[in-house]
Amino acid sequence: MVTNVNSTPASAQQYAGQTSGTQEKRSLSSDFDTFIRMLTTQAKYQDPLEPLDSSEYAAQLAQFSMVEQQTETNDMLAALVEKLGATDMAKLSGWIDKQARAVAPANFNGAPVTVSPAPLAAADKAYLVVRNAQGEIVDRYQVPVSAEPVVWTGKESDGSEREHGLYSFTIQSYKADELLLDEAAAVYHTVREAQVENGEVILILDGGQAILASMVTAVRANS
């Protein structure tokens, strides 16, 4: 489970960032307005017999232009940052309640679990092996040597439901009774939360498992 180790509450950080940005914008706007008033007053009250030197006046106009451009640039950057933040949140929300396929233990809560096997092409037999959270094999049966999804119902041999919790799945590939490969199989999981940490998108699954979004190989609507 991913834990936020930052000692400052997110709401406080957000408020502080907003306050700092607002104060900076107000300060720049105030300086900009003051500069305009000073330049206007100077032009209004200059001595007609000794007018302001043209080169000095041009320099002040250039400074005025720079202040104006800086104000506009800051406004554009603030709008861009806000837009990018909204886009990132929209991307994160797109994961919620989707079924993501990844190699990770699945949370069995009574609903069948869809497993995506990948047996070796050279195999002539394949078996689905199911292990509980303690690593004990609780189920093993033959499946087609194919990449077609298979469904684990989570039922005991007498039809009763197995204990709810996390189960992992592997596919064993055999040829002439020789085990060629025992490999973890990808499973579809329901995504309950999405978050960003150190630039990585982390998905929290319905059993509390945390995986990187880069581990997901397929996404489908939650049925």
JSON list of C-alpha atoms in Angstrom, two decimals:
[
{"chain": "A", "resi": 1, "resn": "MET", "atom": "CA", "xyz": [0.00, 0.00, 0.00]},
{"chain": "A", "resi": 2, "resn": "VAL", "atom": "CA", "xyz": [1.40, 3.41, -0.92]},
{"chain": "A", "resi": 3, "resn": "THR", "atom": "CA", "xyz": [1.70, 5.77, 2.05]},
{"chain": "A", "resi": 4, "resn": "ASN", "atom": "CA", "xyz": [2.06, 9.52, 1.89]},
{"chain": "A", "resi": 5, "resn": "VAL", "atom": "CA", "xyz": [5.08, 10.28, 4.09]},
{"chain": "A", "resi": 6, "resn": "ASN", "atom": "CA", "xyz": [4.86, 14.06, 3.68]},
{"chain": "A", "resi": 7, "resn": "SER", "atom": "CA", "xyz": [4.31, 15.56, 7.14]},
{"chain": "A", "resi": 8, "resn": "THR", "atom": "CA", "xyz": [2.55, 18.64, 5.75]},
{"chain": "A", "resi": 9, "resn": "PRO", "atom": "CA", "xyz": [-1.13, 18.04, 4.90]},
{"chain": "A", "resi": 10, "resn": "ALA", "atom": "CA", "xyz": [-1.88, 18.24, 1.17]},
{"chain": "A", "resi": 11, "resn": "SER", "atom": "CA", "xyz": [-4.58, 20.86, 1.77]},
{"chain": "A", "resi": 12, "resn": "ALA", "atom": "CA", "xyz": [-2.08, 23.07, 3.65]},
{"chain": "A", "resi": 13, "resn": "GLN", "atom": "CA", "xyz": [0.50, 22.73, 0.88]},
{"chain": "A", "resi": 14, "resn": "GLN", "atom": "CA", "xyz": [-2.09, 23.59, -1.74]},
{"chain": "A", "resi": 15, "resn": "TYR", "atom": "CA", "xyz": [-3.27, 26.62, 0.26]},
{"chain": "A", "resi": 16, "resn": "ALA", "atom": "CA", "xyz": [0.31, 27.80, 0.79]},
{"chain": "A", "resi": 17, "resn": "GLY", "atom": "CA", "xyz": [1.05, 27.46, -2.93]},
{"chain": "A", "resi": 18, "resn": "GLN", "atom": "CA", "xyz": [-2.08, 29.36, -3.87]},
{"chain": "A", "resi": 19, "resn": "THR", "atom": "CA", "xyz": [-1.33, 32.11, -1.30]},
{"chain": "A", "resi": 20, "resn": "SER", "atom": "CA", "xyz": [2.25, 32.50, -2.53]},
{"chain": "A", "resi": 21, "resn": "GLY", "atom": "CA", "xyz": [1.15, 32.67, -6.16]},
{"chain": "A", "resi": 22, "resn": "THR", "atom": "CA", "xyz": [-1.57, 35.22, -5.36]},
{"chain": "A", "resi": 23, "resn": "GLN", "atom": "CA", "xyz": [0.80, 37.41, -3.36]},
{"chain": "A", "resi": 24, "resn": "GLU", "atom": "CA", "xyz": [3.40, 37.31, -6.13]},
{"chain": "A", "resi": 25, "resn": "LYS", "atom": "CA", "xyz": [0.80, 38.23, -8.74]},
{"chain": "A", "resi": 26, "resn": "ARG", "atom": "CA", "xyz": [-0.52, 41.10, -6.60]},
{"chain": "A", "resi": 27, "resn": "SER", "atom": "CA", "xyz": [3.02, 42.39, -6.02]},
{"chain": "A", "resi": 28, "resn": "LEU", "atom": "CA", "xyz": [3.84, 42.34, -9.72]},
{"chain": "A", "resi": 29, "resn": "SER", "atom": "CA", "xyz": [0.54, 43.99, -10.66]},
{"chain": "A", "resi": 30, "resn": "SER", "atom": "CA", "xyz": [1.11, 46.67, -8.01]},
{"chain": "A", "resi": 31, "resn": "ASP", "atom": "CA", "xyz": [4.62, 47.39, -9.31]},
{"chain": "A", "resi": 32, "resn": "PHE", "atom": "CA", "xyz": [3.26, 47.53, -12.85]},
{"chain": "A", "resi": 33, "resn": "ASP", "atom": "CA", "xyz": [0.55, 50.05, -11.92]},
{"chain": "A", "resi": 34, "resn": "THR", "atom": "CA", "xyz": [3.02, 52.14, -9.91]},
{"chain": "A", "resi": 35, "resn": "PHE", "atom": "CA", "xyz": [5.44, 52.23, -12.84]},
{"chain": "A", "resi": 36, "resn": "ILE", "atom": "CA", "xyz": [2.70, 53.48, -15.18]},
{"chain": "A", "resi": 37, "resn": "ARG", "atom": "CA", "xyz": [1.69, 56.26, -12.76]},
{"chain": "A", "resi": 38, "resn": "MET", "atom": "CA", "xyz": [5.29, 57.35, -12.30]},
{"chain": "A", "resi": 39, "resn": "LEU", "atom": "CA", "xyz": [5.97, 57.44, -16.04]},
{"chain": "A", "resi": 40, "resn": "THR", "atom": "CA", "xyz": [2.75, 59.36, -16.74]},
{"chain": "A", "resi": 41, "resn": "THR", "atom": "CA", "xyz": [3.45, 61.89, -13.99]},
{"chain": "A", "resi": 42, "resn": "GLN", "atom": "CA", "xyz": [6.99, 62.37, -15.22]},
{"chain": "A", "resi": 43, "resn": "ALA", "atom": "CA", "xyz": [5.83, 63.06, -18.79]},
{"chain": "A", "resi": 44, "resn": "LYS", "atom": "CA", "xyz": [3.07, 65.39, -17.54]},
{"chain": "A", "resi": 45, "resn": "TYR", "atom": "CA", "xyz": [5.26, 67.59, -15.35]},
{"chain": "A", "resi": 46, "resn": "GLN", "atom": "CA", "xyz": [8.50, 67.68, -17.30]},
{"chain": "A", "resi": 47, "resn": "ASP", "atom": "CA", "xyz": [9.95, 71.12, -18.05]},
{"chain": "A", "resi": 48, "resn": "PRO", "atom": "CA", "xyz": [9.11, 72.04, -21.67]},
{"chain": "A", "resi": 49, "resn": "LEU", "atom": "CA", "xyz": [12.37, 74.03, -21.85]},
{"chain": "A", "resi": 50, "resn": "GLU", "atom": "CA", "xyz": [14.38, 71.03, -20.66]},
{"chain": "A", "resi": 51, "resn": "PRO", "atom": "CA", "xyz": [12.48, 67.96, -21.85]},
{"chain": "A", "resi": 52, "resn": "LEU", "atom": "CA", "xyz": [13.40, 64.47, -20.81]},
{"chain": "A", "resi": 53, "resn": "ASP", "atom": "CA", "xyz": [16.35, 63.11, -22.72]},
{"chain": "A", "resi": 54, "resn": "SER", "atom": "CA", "xyz": [15.04, 60.97, -25.59]},
{"chain": "A", "resi": 55, "resn": "SER", "atom": "CA", "xyz": [17.41, 58.06, -24.90]},
{"chain": "A", "resi": 56, "resn": "GLU", "atom": "CA", "xyz": [16.41, 57.99, -21.21]},
{"chain": "A", "resi": 57, "resn": "TYR", "atom": "CA", "xyz": [12.74, 58.17, -22.16]},
{"chain": "A", "resi": 58, "resn": "ALA", "atom": "CA", "xyz": [13.22, 55.29, -24.64]},
{"chain": "A", "resi": 59, "resn": "ALA", "atom": "CA", "xyz": [14.91, 53.24, -21.91]},
{"chain": "A", "resi": 60, "resn": "GLN", "atom": "CA", "xyz": [11.97, 53.82, -19.57]},
{"chain": "A", "resi": 61, "resn": "LEU", "atom": "CA", "xyz": [9.53, 52.84, -22.31]},
{"chain": "A", "resi": 62, "resn": "ALA", "atom": "CA", "xyz": [11.54, 49.64, -22.88]},
{"chain": "A", "resi": 63, "resn": "GLN", "atom": "CA", "xyz": [11.40, 48.94, -19.15]},
{"chain": "A", "resi": 64, "resn": "PHE", "atom": "CA", "xyz": [7.65, 49.53, -19.22]},
{"chain": "A", "resi": 65, "resn": "SER", "atom": "CA", "xyz": [7.31, 47.02, -22.07]},
{"chain": "A", "resi": 66, "resn": "MET", "atom": "CA", "xyz": [9.36, 44.41, -20.16]},
{"chain": "A", "resi": 67, "resn": "VAL", "atom": "CA", "xyz": [7.19, 44.77, -17.04]},
{"chain": "A", "resi": 68, "resn": "GLU", "atom": "CA", "xyz": [4.04, 44.42, -19.13]},
{"chain": "A", "resi": 69, "resn": "GLN", "atom": "CA", "xyz": [5.36, 41.32, -20.89]},
{"chain": "A", "resi": 70, "resn": "GLN", "atom": "CA", "xyz": [6.42, 39.76, -17.58]},
{"chain": "A", "resi": 71, "resn": "THR", "atom": "CA", "xyz": [2.92, 40.27, -16.19]},
{"chain": "A", "resi": 72, "resn": "GLU", "atom": "CA", "xyz": [1.31, 38.68, -19.25]},
{"chain": "A", "resi": 73, "resn": "THR", "atom": "CA", "xyz": [3.81, 35.79, -19.22]},
{"chain": "A", "resi": 74, "resn": "ASN", "atom": "CA", "xyz": [3.12, 35.03, -15.56]},
{"chain": "A", "resi": 75, "resn": "ASP", "atom": "CA", "xyz": [-0.63, 35.02, -16.21]},
{"chain": "A", "resi": 76, "resn": "MET", "atom": "CA", "xyz": [-0.17, 32.63, -19.15]},
{"chain": "A", "resi": 77, "resn": "LEU", "atom": "CA", "xyz": [2.07, 30.30, -17.11]},
{"chain": "A", "resi": 78, "resn": "ALA", "atom": "CA", "xyz": [-0.41, 30.24, -14.24]},
{"chain": "A", "resi": 79, "resn": "ALA", "atom": "CA", "xyz": [-3.23, 29.36, -16.64]},
{"chain": "A", "resi": 80, "resn": "LEU", "atom": "CA", "xyz": [-1.09, 26.63, -18.25]},
{"chain": "A", "resi": 81, "resn": "VAL", "atom": "CA", "xyz": [-0.16, 25.06, -14.90]},
{"chain": "A", "resi": 82, "resn": "GLU", "atom": "CA", "xyz": [-3.82, 25.05, -13.86]},
{"chain": "A", "resi": 83, "resn": "LYS", "atom": "CA", "xyz": [-4.84, 23.44, -17.15]},
{"chain": "A", "resi": 84, "resn": "LEU", "atom": "CA", "xyz": [-2.14, 20.75, -16.91]},
{"chain": "A", "resi": 85, "resn": "GLY", "atom": "CA", "xyz": [-3.17, 19.94, -13.34]},
{"chain": "A", "resi": 86, "resn": "ALA", "atom": "CA", "xyz": [-6.78, 19.49, -14.43]},
{"chain": "A", "resi": 87, "resn": "THR", "atom": "CA", "xyz": [-5.65, 17.27, -17.31]},
{"chain": "A", "resi": 88, "resn": "ASP", "atom": "CA", "xyz": [-3.62, 15.02, -14.98]},
{"chain": "A", "resi": 89, "resn": "MET", "atom": "CA", "xyz": [-6.58, 14.64, -12.63]},
{"chain": "A", "resi": 90, "resn": "ALA", "atom": "CA", "xyz": [-8.84, 13.76, -15.56]},
{"chain": "A", "resi": 91, "resn": "LYS", "atom": "CA", "xyz": [-6.37, 11.06, -16.62]},
{"chain": "A", "resi": 92, "resn": "LEU", "atom": "CA", "xyz": [-6.25, 9.64, -13.10]},
{"chain": "A", "resi": 93, "resn": "SER", "atom": "CA", "xyz": [-10.03, 9.58, -12.76]},
{"chain": "A", "resi": 94, "resn": "GLY", "atom": "CA", "xyz": [-10.20, 7.60, -16.01]},
{"chain": "A", "resi": 95, "resn": "TRP", "atom": "CA", "xyz": [-8.71, 4.59, -14.20]},
{"chain": "A", "resi": 96, "resn": "ILE", "atom": "CA", "xyz": [-11.34, 4.43, -11.46]},
{"chain": "A", "resi": 97, "resn": "ASP", "atom": "CA", "xyz": [-13.69, 1.41, -11.59]},
{"chain": "A", "resi": 98, "resn": "LYS", "atom": "CA", "xyz": [-11.96, 0.06, -14.70]},
{"chain": "A", "resi": 99, "resn": "GLN", "atom": "CA", "xyz": [-10.65, -3.50, -14.87]},
{"chain": "A", "resi": 100, "resn": "ALA", "atom": "CA", "xyz": [-6.89, -3.47, -15.46]},
{"chain": "A", "resi": 101, "resn": "ARG", "atom": "CA", "xyz": [-4.97, -6.58, -16.49]},
{"chain": "A", "resi": 102, "resn": "ALA", "atom": "CA", "xyz": [-1.65, -7.06, -14.70]},
{"chain": "A", "resi": 103, "resn": "VAL", "atom": "CA", "xyz": [0.47, -9.69, -13.01]},
{"chain": "A", "resi": 104, "resn": "ALA", "atom": "CA", "xyz": [-0.51, -9.30, -9.35]},
{"chain": "A", "resi": 105, "resn": "PRO", "atom": "CA", "xyz": [-2.46, -11.29, -6.75]},
{"chain": "A", "resi": 106, "resn": "ALA", "atom": "CA", "xyz": [-6.21, -11.03, -7.34]},
{"chain": "A", "resi": 107, "resn": "ASN", "atom": "CA", "xyz": [-8.77, -10.20, -4.67]},
{"chain": "A", "resi": 108, "resn": "PHE", "atom": "CA", "xyz": [-11.39, -12.95, -4.58]},
{"chain": "A", "resi": 109, "resn": "ASN", "atom": "CA", "xyz": [-14.64, -11.67, -3.06]},
{"chain": "A", "resi": 110, "resn": "GLY", "atom": "CA", "xyz": [-17.02, -14.27, -4.44]},
{"chain": "A", "resi": 111, "resn": "ALA", "atom": "CA", "xyz": [-16.98, -13.07, -8.05]},
{"chain": "A", "resi": 112, "resn": "PRO", "atom": "CA", "xyz": [-15.16, -15.18, -10.68]},
{"chain": "A", "resi": 113, "resn": "VAL", "atom": "CA", "xyz": [-11.60, -14.12, -11.51]},
{"chain": "A", "resi": 114, "resn": "THR", "atom": "CA", "xyz": [-10.55, -13.75, -15.17]},
{"chain": "A", "resi": 115, "resn": "VAL", "atom": "CA", "xyz": [-7.03, -15.05, -15.81]},
{"chain": "A", "resi": 116, "resn": "SER", "atom": "CA", "xyz": [-5.03, -14.41, -18.99]},
{"chain": "A", "resi": 117, "resn": "PRO", "atom": "CA", "xyz": [-2.76, -17.43, -19.53]},
{"chain": "A", "resi": 118, "resn": "ALA", "atom": "CA", "xyz": [0.35, -17.36, -21.70]},
{"chain": "A", "resi": 119, "resn": "PRO", "atom": "CA", "xyz": [1.56, -20.99, -22.02]},
{"chain": "A", "resi": 120, "resn": "LEU", "atom": "CA", "xyz": [4.59, -21.79, -24.16]},
{"chain": "A", "resi": 121, "resn": "ALA", "atom": "CA", "xyz": [3.79, -22.50, -27.80]},
{"chain": "A", "resi": 122, "resn": "ALA", "atom": "CA", "xyz": [5.94, -25.64, -27.60]},
{"chain": "A", "resi": 123, "resn": "ALA", "atom": "CA", "xyz": [3.85, -27.08, -24.75]},
{"chain": "A", "resi": 124, "resn": "ASP", "atom": "CA", "xyz": [1.31, -29.85, -25.29]},
{"chain": "A", "resi": 125, "resn": "LYS", "atom": "CA", "xyz": [-0.36, -29.39, -21.88]},
{"chain": "A", "resi": 126, "resn": "ALA", "atom": "CA", "xyz": [-0.99, -26.43, -19.59]},
{"chain": "A", "resi": 127, "resn": "TYR", "atom": "CA", "xyz": [-2.25, -26.18, -16.01]},
{"chain": "A", "resi": 128, "resn": "LEU", "atom": "CA", "xyz": [-3.65, -23.27, -14.04]},
{"chain": "A", "resi": 129, "resn": "VAL", "atom": "CA", "xyz": [-2.22, -23.24, -10.51]},
{"chain": "A", "resi": 130, "resn": "VAL", "atom": "CA", "xyz": [-3.91, -21.15, -7.80]},
{"chain": "A", "resi": 131, "resn": "ARG", "atom": "CA", "xyz": [-2.19, -20.25, -4.53]},
{"chain": "A", "resi": 132, "resn": "ASN", "atom": "CA", "xyz": [-3.60, -18.50, -1.48]},
{"chain": "A", "resi": 133, "resn": "ALA", "atom": "CA", "xyz": [-1.99, -15.59, 0.39]},
{"chain": "A", "resi": 134, "resn": "GLN", "atom": "CA", "xyz": [0.20, -18.07, 2.31]},
{"chain": "A", "resi": 135, "resn": "GLY", "atom": "CA", "xyz": [1.58, -19.54, -0.94]},
{"chain": "A", "resi": 136, "resn": "GLU", "atom": "CA", "xyz": [-0.28, -22.84, -0.57]},
{"chain": "A", "resi": 137, "resn": "ILE", "atom": "CA", "xyz": [-1.69, -24.46, -3.71]},
{"chain": "A", "resi": 138, "resn": "VAL", "atom": "CA", "xyz": [-5.48, -24.53, -3.37]},
{"chain": "A", "resi": 139, "resn": "ASP", "atom": "CA", "xyz": [-6.42, -25.41, -6.94]},
{"chain": "A", "resi": 140, "resn": "ARG", "atom": "CA", "xyz": [-4.79, -26.89, -10.04]},
{"chain": "A", "resi": 141, "resn": "TYR", "atom": "CA", "xyz": [-6.45, -28.01, -13.25]},
{"chain": "A", "resi": 142, "resn": "GLN", "atom": "CA", "xyz": [-5.68, -28.36, -16.93]},
{"chain": "A", "resi": 143, "resn": "VAL", "atom": "CA", "xyz": [-6.49, -25.51, -19.31]},
{"chain": "A", "resi": 144, "resn": "PRO", "atom": "CA", "xyz": [-6.14, -25.20, -23.11]},
{"chain": "A", "resi": 145, "resn": "VAL", "atom": "CA", "xyz": [-2.72, -24.40, -24.53]},
{"chain": "A", "resi": 146, "resn": "SER", "atom": "CA", "xyz": [-3.97, -21.02, -25.62]},
{"chain": "A", "resi": 147, "resn": "ALA", "atom": "CA", "xyz": [-3.89, -17.33, -24.75]},
{"chain": "A", "resi": 148, "resn": "GLU", "atom": "CA", "xyz": [-7.68, -17.27, -24.44]},
{"chain": "A", "resi": 149, "resn": "PRO", "atom": "CA", "xyz": [-8.82, -16.04, -20.99]},
{"chain": "A", "resi": 150, "resn": "VAL", "atom": "CA", "xyz": [-9.93, -18.63, -18.45]},
{"chain": "A", "resi": 151, "resn": "VAL", "atom": "CA", "xyz": [-12.21, -18.04, -15.47]},
{"chain": "A", "resi": 152, "resn": "TRP", "atom": "CA", "xyz": [-11.49, -19.25, -11.97]},
{"chain": "A", "resi": 153, "resn": "THR", "atom": "CA", "xyz": [-14.79, -19.54, -10.12]},
{"chain": "A", "resi": 154, "resn": "GLY", "atom": "CA", "xyz": [-13.28, -19.79, -6.64]},
{"chain": "A", "resi": 155, "resn": "LYS", "atom": "CA", "xyz": [-15.43, -22.81, -5.80]},
{"chain": "A", "resi": 156, "resn": "GLU", "atom": "CA", "xyz": [-14.42, -25.86, -3.78]},
{"chain": "A", "resi": 157, "resn": "SER", "atom": "CA", "xyz": [-14.95, -29.33, -5.27]},
{"chain": "A", "resi": 158, "resn": "ASP", "atom": "CA", "xyz": [-18.23, -29.58, -3.32]},
{"chain": "A", "resi": 159, "resn": "GLY", "atom": "CA", "xyz": [-19.45, -26.28, -4.79]},
{"chain": "A", "resi": 160, "resn": "SER", "atom": "CA", "xyz": [-18.89, -24.18, -1.69]},
{"chain": "A", "resi": 161, "resn": "GLU", "atom": "CA", "xyz": [-17.15, -20.82, -1.95]},
{"chain": "A", "resi": 162, "resn": "ARG", "atom": "CA", "xyz": [-13.51, -20.50, -1.02]},
{"chain": "A", "resi": 163, "resn": "GLU", "atom": "CA", "xyz": [-12.34, -18.06, 1.63]},
{"chain": "A", "resi": 164, "resn": "HIS", "atom": "CA", "xyz": [-12.24, -14.47, 0.43]},
{"chain": "A", "resi": 165, "resn": "GLY", "atom": "CA", "xyz": [-8.83, -12.87, 0.05]},
{"chain": "A", "resi": 166, "resn": "LEU", "atom": "CA", "xyz": [-5.84, -12.59, -2.25]},
{"chain": "A", "resi": 167, "resn": "TYR", "atom": "CA", "xyz": [-4.93, -15.42, -4.64]},
{"chain": "A", "resi": 168, "resn": "SER", "atom": "CA", "xyz": [-2.07, -15.64, -7.13]},
{"chain": "A", "resi": 169, "resn": "PHE", "atom": "CA", "xyz": [-2.11, -17.53, -10.41]},
{"chain": "A", "resi": 170, "resn": "THR", "atom": "CA", "xyz": [0.56, -19.27, -12.48]},
{"chain": "A", "resi": 171, "resn": "ILE", "atom": "CA", "xyz": [0.50, -21.26, -15.71]},
{"chain": "A", "resi": 172, "resn": "GLN", "atom": "CA", "xyz": [2.57, -24.44, -15.91]},
{"chain": "A", "resi": 173, "resn": "SER", "atom": "CA", "xyz": [3.59, -25.45, -19.43]},
{"chain": "A", "resi": 174, "resn": "TYR", "atom": "CA", "xyz": [4.36, -29.15, -20.03]},
{"chain": "A", "resi": 175, "resn": "LYS", "atom": "CA", "xyz": [5.66, -31.21, -22.93]},
{"chain": "A", "resi": 176, "resn": "ALA", "atom": "CA", "xyz": [5.67, -34.98, -22.63]},
{"chain": "A", "resi": 177, "resn": "ASP", "atom": "CA", "xyz": [5.20, -34.68, -18.85]},
{"chain": "A", "resi": 178, "resn": "GLU", "atom": "CA", "xyz": [8.23, -32.38, -18.60]},
{"chain": "A", "resi": 179, "resn": "LEU", "atom": "CA", "xyz": [7.66, -29.03, -16.93]},
{"chain": "A", "resi": 180, "resn": "LEU", "atom": "CA", "xyz": [8.94, -26.36, -19.31]},
{"chain": "A", "resi": 181, "resn": "LEU", "atom": "CA", "xyz": [7.81, -23.23, -17.49]},
{"chain": "A", "resi": 182, "resn": "ASP", "atom": "CA", "xyz": [5.91, -22.14, -14.38]},
{"chain": "A", "resi": 183, "resn": "GLU", "atom": "CA", "xyz": [5.07, -18.48, -14.99]},
{"chain": "A", "resi": 184, "resn": "ALA", "atom": "CA", "xyz": [2.87, -15.92, -13.24]},
{"chain": "A", "resi": 185, "resn": "ALA", "atom": "CA", "xyz": [-0.35, -15.19, -15.13]},
{"chain": "A", "resi": 186, "resn": "ALA", "atom": "CA", "xyz": [-1.96, -11.79, -15.56]},
{"chain": "A", "resi": 187, "resn": "VAL", "atom": "CA", "xyz": [-5.34, -11.20, -13.94]},
{"chain": "A", "resi": 188, "resn": "TYR", "atom": "CA", "xyz": [-8.04, -8.55, -14.34]},
{"chain": "A", "resi": 189, "resn": "HIS", "atom": "CA", "xyz": [-8.37, -6.34, -11.26]},
{"chain": "A", "resi": 190, "resn": "THR", "atom": "CA", "xyz": [-10.83, -3.56, -10.41]},
{"chain": "A", "resi": 191, "resn": "VAL", "atom": "CA", "xyz": [-9.08, -0.21, -9.86]},
{"chain": "A", "resi": 192, "resn": "ARG", "atom": "CA", "xyz": [-10.34, 1.68, -6.79]},
{"chain": "A", "resi": 193, "resn": "GLU", "atom": "CA", "xyz": [-7.87, 4.56, -6.62]},
{"chain": "A", "resi": 194, "resn": "ALA", "atom": "CA", "xyz": [-5.21, 6.23, -8.76]},
{"chain": "A", "resi": 195, "resn": "GLN", "atom": "CA", "xyz": [-2.48, 8.51, -7.48]},
{"chain": "A", "resi": 196, "resn": "VAL", "atom": "CA", "xyz": [0.80, 10.07, -8.59]},
{"chain": "A", "resi": 197, "resn": "GLU", "atom": "CA", "xyz": [4.01, 9.59, -6.63]},
{"chain": "A", "resi": 198, "resn": "ASN", "atom": "CA", "xyz": [7.47, 10.64, -7.85]},
{"chain": "A", "resi": 199, "resn": "GLY", "atom": "CA", "xyz": [6.12, 11.06, -11.35]},
{"chain": "A", "resi": 200, "resn": "GLU", "atom": "CA", "xyz": [4.68, 7.52, -11.49]},
{"chain": "A", "resi": 201, "resn": "VAL", "atom": "CA", "xyz": [0.97, 6.68, -11.67]},
{"chain": "A", "resi": 202, "resn": "ILE", "atom": "CA", "xyz": [0.12, 4.14, -8.98]},
{"chain": "A", "resi": 203, "resn": "LEU", "atom": "CA", "xyz": [-3.10, 2.13, -9.06]},
{"chain": "A", "resi": 204, "resn": "ILE", "atom": "CA", "xyz": [-4.73, 0.81, -5.89]},
{"chain": "A", "resi": 205, "resn": "LEU", "atom": "CA", "xyz": [-6.71, -2.34, -6.60]},
{"chain": "A", "resi": 206, "resn": "ASP", "atom": "CA", "xyz": [-9.84, -3.56, -4.85]},
{"chain": "A", "resi": 207, "resn": "GLY", "atom": "CA", "xyz": [-7.86, -5.83, -2.54]},
{"chain": "A", "resi": 208, "resn": "GLY", "atom": "CA", "xyz": [-5.52, -3.04, -1.46]},
{"chain": "A", "resi": 209, "resn": "GLN", "atom": "CA", "xyz": [-2.72, -4.13, -3.82]},
{"chain": "A", "resi": 210, "resn": "ALA", "atom": "CA", "xyz": [-0.66, -1.30, -5.33]},
{"chain": "A", "resi": 211, "resn": "ILE", "atom": "CA", "xyz": [0.78, -1.59, -8.84]},
{"chain": "A", "resi": 212, "resn": "LEU", "atom": "CA", "xyz": [2.38, 0.78, -11.33]},
{"chain": "A", "resi": 213, "resn": "ALA", "atom": "CA", "xyz": [0.19, 1.80, -14.24]},
{"chain": "A", "resi": 214, "resn": "SER", "atom": "CA", "xyz": [3.08, 0.76, -16.52]},
{"chain": "A", "resi": 215, "resn": "MET", "atom": "CA", "xyz": [2.44, -2.87, -15.46]},
{"chain": "A", "resi": 216, "resn": "VAL", "atom": "CA", "xyz": [-1.05, -2.84, -16.98]},
{"chain": "A", "resi": 217, "resn": "THR", "atom": "CA", "xyz": [-1.31, -4.66, -20.31]},
{"chain": "A", "resi": 218, "resn": "ALA", "atom": "CA", "xyz": [-5.05, -4.19, -20.97]},
{"chain": "A", "resi": 219, "resn": "VAL", "atom": "CA", "xyz": [-8.02, -2.21, -19.65]},
{"chain": "A", "resi": 220, "resn": "ARG", "atom": "CA", "xyz": [-11.74, -2.97, -19.94]},
{"chain": "A", "resi": 221, "resn": "ALA", "atom": "CA", "xyz": [-15.01, -1.70, -18.52]},
{"chain": "A", "resi": 222, "resn": "ASN", "atom": "CA", "xyz": [-16.01, -3.15, -15.19]},
{"chain": "A", "resi": 223, "resn": "SER", "atom": "CA", "xyz": [-18.90, -5.55, -15.67]}
]
